Short mmCIF file of C-alpha atoms in Angstrom, two decimals:
data_model
loop_
_atom_site.label_atom_id
_atom_site.label_comp_id
_atom_site.label_asym_id
_atom_site.label_seq_id
_atom_site.Cartn_x
_atom_site.Cartn_y
_atom_site.Cartn_z
CA GLY A 418 142.31 104.80 104.35
CA GLU A 419 140.86 103.88 107.66
CA ASN A 420 141.70 100.59 109.09
CA VAL A 421 139.57 99.33 112.05
CA GLU A 422 140.51 96.28 114.31
CA GLN A 423 137.98 94.72 116.41
CA HIS A 424 138.68 92.53 119.70
CA PRO A 425 137.82 90.03 120.88
CA SER A 426 136.61 87.89 117.76
CA THR A 427 134.60 85.48 120.36
CA LEU A 428 132.96 86.47 123.53
CA SER A 429 131.00 84.24 125.93
CA VAL A 430 129.31 85.58 128.86
CA GLN A 431 126.90 84.28 131.70
CA GLU A 432 123.43 85.98 131.39
CA GLY A 433 123.28 89.00 133.45
CA ASP A 434 126.98 89.70 133.08
CA SER A 435 128.47 92.77 131.27
CA ALA A 436 130.07 92.46 127.62
CA VAL A 437 132.56 94.74 126.32
CA ILE A 438 133.97 94.88 122.64
CA LYS A 439 136.65 97.08 121.63
CA CYS A 440 137.73 98.70 118.35
CA THR A 441 140.75 100.76 117.38
CA TYR A 442 140.61 102.88 114.47
CA SER A 443 143.63 104.64 112.48
CA ASP A 444 142.37 107.77 110.79
CA SER A 445 142.30 110.51 113.57
CA ALA A 446 139.94 112.40 111.14
CA SER A 447 137.39 109.85 111.62
CA ASN A 448 134.39 111.20 113.54
CA TYR A 449 131.49 108.88 113.46
CA PHE A 450 131.53 105.46 115.01
CA PRO A 451 128.52 103.01 114.66
CA TRP A 452 127.83 99.62 115.88
CA TYR A 453 125.94 96.95 114.21
CA LYS A 454 124.25 93.89 115.41
CA GLN A 455 123.84 90.58 113.14
CA GLU A 456 121.81 87.90 114.41
CA LEU A 457 122.20 84.64 112.65
CA GLY A 458 120.95 84.69 109.18
CA LYS A 459 119.67 88.21 109.05
CA ARG A 460 120.94 91.60 108.21
CA PRO A 461 123.25 93.95 110.18
CA GLN A 462 121.49 96.74 111.83
CA LEU A 463 122.63 99.71 113.73
CA ILE A 464 122.13 99.55 117.45
CA ILE A 465 124.16 102.54 118.29
CA ASP A 466 126.49 105.18 117.18
CA ILE A 467 128.48 107.83 118.65
CA ARG A 468 130.14 111.33 117.22
CA SER A 469 133.52 112.23 118.01
CA ASN A 470 132.09 115.51 119.93
CA VAL A 471 131.02 113.23 122.91
CA GLY A 472 132.80 110.42 124.84
CA GLU A 473 129.92 108.44 125.75
CA LYS A 474 126.32 107.54 124.82
CA LYS A 475 123.88 105.14 126.26
CA ASP A 476 120.82 103.66 125.17
CA GLN A 477 119.38 101.39 127.73
CA ARG A 478 121.72 98.66 128.35
CA ILE A 479 124.07 99.50 125.61
CA ALA A 480 126.65 102.26 125.70
CA VAL A 481 129.32 103.20 123.71
CA THR A 482 132.50 105.19 124.97
CA LEU A 483 135.01 106.87 122.77
CA ASN A 484 138.60 107.72 123.47
CA LYS A 485 139.80 110.04 120.66
CA THR A 486 143.33 110.29 121.88
CA ALA A 487 143.88 106.76 121.91
CA LYS A 488 141.87 106.32 118.78
CA HIS A 489 139.70 103.71 120.32
CA PHE A 490 135.87 103.11 121.03
CA SER A 491 134.03 100.41 122.81
CA LEU A 492 130.57 98.81 123.19
CA HIS A 493 129.09 97.80 126.41
CA ILE A 494 126.29 95.67 126.94
CA THR A 495 125.10 95.52 130.72
CA GLU A 496 122.80 92.76 131.99
CA THR A 497 123.23 90.64 128.75
CA GLN A 498 120.16 88.34 127.91
CA PRO A 499 120.25 85.46 125.40
CA GLU A 500 118.72 87.66 122.71
CA ASP A 501 122.11 89.65 122.62
CA SER A 502 123.65 86.59 121.10
CA ALA A 503 124.82 87.98 117.72
CA VAL A 504 127.81 89.05 115.92
CA TYR A 505 128.68 92.66 116.46
CA PHE A 506 130.70 94.93 114.24
CA CYS A 507 132.15 98.39 114.62
CA ALA A 508 133.11 101.00 111.74
CA ALA A 509 134.60 104.17 111.57
CA SER A 510 133.55 107.27 109.89
CA ASN A 511 133.15 106.33 106.07
CA GLN A 512 131.46 103.06 107.49
CA PHE A 513 132.02 101.00 104.45
CA TYR A 514 134.95 99.22 106.47
CA PHE A 515 133.88 97.09 109.06
CA GLY A 516 135.92 95.73 112.08
CA THR A 517 136.47 91.99 111.98
CA GLY A 518 133.48 91.33 114.18
CA THR A 519 132.66 89.83 117.47
CA SER A 520 130.58 86.68 117.94
CA LEU A 521 128.87 87.16 121.33
CA THR A 522 127.15 84.15 123.05
CA VAL A 523 125.13 84.99 126.23
CA ILE A 524 124.98 81.50 128.10
CA PRO A 525 121.34 81.22 129.88
CA GLY B 1109 113.09 104.07 107.84
CA ALA B 1110 115.21 103.28 104.63
CA VAL B 1111 114.66 99.80 103.32
CA VAL B 1112 117.02 97.92 101.04
CA SER B 1113 115.74 94.85 99.41
CA GLN B 1114 117.99 91.84 97.96
CA HIS B 1115 117.06 89.12 95.68
CA PRO B 1116 116.86 86.36 95.37
CA SER B 1117 117.22 85.58 99.01
CA ARG B 1118 118.83 81.78 98.20
CA VAL B 1119 120.30 80.57 94.81
CA ILE B 1120 121.71 77.00 94.12
CA CYS B 1121 123.44 76.74 90.95
CA LYS B 1122 125.84 74.55 89.05
CA SER B 1123 129.61 75.03 88.71
CA GLY B 1124 130.35 77.20 85.77
CA THR B 1125 126.87 79.06 85.39
CA SER B 1126 126.40 82.86 86.24
CA VAL B 1127 124.27 84.28 88.85
CA LYS B 1128 122.71 87.66 89.09
CA ILE B 1129 121.84 89.39 92.68
CA GLU B 1130 119.85 92.43 92.81
CA CYS B 1131 120.07 95.14 95.31
CA ARG B 1132 117.38 97.75 95.52
CA SER B 1133 116.99 100.97 97.65
CA LEU B 1134 113.10 101.22 97.99
CA ASP B 1135 112.36 104.32 99.28
CA PHE B 1136 115.54 106.31 98.80
CA GLN B 1137 118.16 107.07 95.99
CA ALA B 1138 121.59 105.53 96.45
CA THR B 1139 124.14 106.92 94.28
CA THR B 1140 126.57 104.47 95.86
CA MET B 1141 125.96 100.89 97.23
CA PHE B 1142 128.31 98.58 98.64
CA TRP B 1143 128.61 94.46 98.09
CA TYR B 1144 130.22 92.36 100.69
CA ARG B 1145 130.78 88.80 101.39
CA GLN B 1146 130.45 86.95 104.50
CA PHE B 1147 131.59 83.63 105.72
CA PRO B 1148 129.67 82.22 108.63
CA LYS B 1149 130.13 84.26 112.06
CA GLN B 1150 132.80 86.30 110.22
CA SER B 1151 132.90 89.88 109.50
CA LEU B 1152 131.68 91.62 106.23
CA MET B 1153 134.24 91.44 103.68
CA LEU B 1154 134.03 94.64 101.15
CA MET B 1155 134.09 93.42 97.72
CA ALA B 1156 133.33 96.60 95.79
CA THR B 1157 131.97 99.90 95.71
CA SER B 1158 128.97 100.29 93.27
CA ASN B 1159 128.79 103.79 91.84
CA GLU B 1160 125.64 104.92 89.70
CA GLY B 1161 126.50 105.98 86.20
CA SER B 1162 130.22 104.80 86.55
CA LYS B 1163 132.64 102.01 86.99
CA ALA B 1164 132.39 100.08 90.41
CA THR B 1165 135.60 100.24 92.42
CA TYR B 1166 136.90 96.81 93.52
CA GLU B 1167 138.90 96.12 96.60
CA GLN B 1168 142.27 94.21 96.42
CA GLY B 1169 141.89 90.53 95.45
CA VAL B 1170 138.63 90.85 93.94
CA GLU B 1171 138.54 89.93 90.40
CA LYS B 1172 136.34 92.48 88.62
CA ASP B 1173 135.78 90.27 85.69
CA LYS B 1174 134.51 87.59 88.09
CA PHE B 1175 132.17 89.90 89.88
CA LEU B 1176 130.65 92.22 87.63
CA ILE B 1177 128.81 95.27 89.09
CA ASN B 1178 126.34 97.31 87.33
CA HIS B 1179 124.48 100.30 89.08
CA ALA B 1180 122.09 101.28 86.47
CA SER B 1181 119.81 103.56 88.32
CA LEU B 1182 119.93 105.14 91.73
CA THR B 1183 117.87 102.64 93.24
CA LEU B 1184 119.30 99.42 91.56
CA SER B 1185 122.70 97.78 91.69
CA THR B 1186 123.37 94.40 90.64
CA LEU B 1187 126.41 91.73 91.28
CA THR B 1188 126.82 88.97 88.68
CA VAL B 1189 129.03 85.88 89.68
CA THR B 1190 130.35 84.90 86.71
CA SER B 1191 131.15 81.10 85.86
CA ALA B 1192 130.57 80.49 89.66
CA HIS B 1193 132.38 77.75 91.23
CA PRO B 1194 132.09 76.10 94.70
CA GLU B 1195 134.51 78.27 96.36
CA ASP B 1196 132.30 81.19 95.38
CA SER B 1197 129.60 79.70 97.66
CA SER B 1198 128.93 81.96 100.47
CA PHE B 1199 126.65 84.83 101.69
CA TYR B 1200 126.40 87.96 99.71
CA ILE B 1201 125.21 91.19 101.07
CA CYS B 1202 124.59 94.79 99.94
CA SER B 1203 124.09 98.02 101.78
CA ALA B 1204 123.35 101.55 100.70
CA PRO B 1205 124.17 104.68 102.72
CA HIS B 1206 121.23 106.77 103.52
CA ARG B 1207 121.27 110.17 105.36
CA ALA B 1208 119.46 109.59 108.70
CA GLY B 1209 120.39 112.98 110.36
CA GLN B 1210 118.69 116.06 110.57
CA GLY B 1211 119.75 119.78 109.42
CA GLY B 1212 123.56 119.95 109.23
CA ASP B 1213 124.12 116.47 110.15
CA LEU B 1214 125.20 114.80 106.91
CA THR B 1215 126.16 111.48 108.46
CA LYS B 1216 124.73 108.47 106.65
CA THR B 1217 123.81 105.39 108.06
CA GLN B 1218 124.42 102.08 106.34
CA TYR B 1219 121.00 100.03 105.59
CA PHE B 1220 121.73 96.58 104.52
CA GLY B 1221 119.91 94.22 102.15
CA PRO B 1222 118.57 90.78 103.87
CA GLY B 1223 121.43 89.11 101.91
CA THR B 1224 121.66 86.34 99.33
CA ARG B 1225 122.94 82.83 100.20
CA LEU B 1226 125.03 81.34 97.04
CA LEU B 1227 125.43 77.74 96.76
CA VAL B 1228 127.44 76.52 93.83
CA LEU B 1229 127.46 72.69 93.44
#
């Protein structure tokens, strides 16, 4: 089955700086890569996703890049704001196995 | 969009009792639902896959006799923590996949319930 690894586990950035979270996957057949955001005490929610036929997708301040050859994909958050503080999870293809999560703290 | 509810949101029970958690897809049918356990600021650990009309599939290390799963209908899955102990205290969350795309896009997005916080005294 798919094995998803996520780094870093914790990340602190100053408000306004960028944050990057990276995930690697094992199954070369995986073709869908979503990212979820979970605020404290709330349910995870999909924030952006990418399919294997594109290398990058952007939605305002967040973007996801995919390198199929290296089997990794990354979440990029620019101009971070305190409300971006949350735990972020990646998943690959079948989506029910998640990465280990990244706790992002944006320092005002 | 698709909505998944979960009940109760919070439960406190005595050690040795059983607790039932319900997960419902409110506006779509889900032949499959997933149950996760989550510790503070940590990832979602898949416990089991709930399959409508058949037995659940448990992940390695998850005791099927302790965490009973029943998927009785296309909109309801239940997780029963039997003979709960303090170490079972955790945040339990369910999810159901639902197709969000159009046309030939069969990709399904996971929709999560709000979670149940279990505290066993």
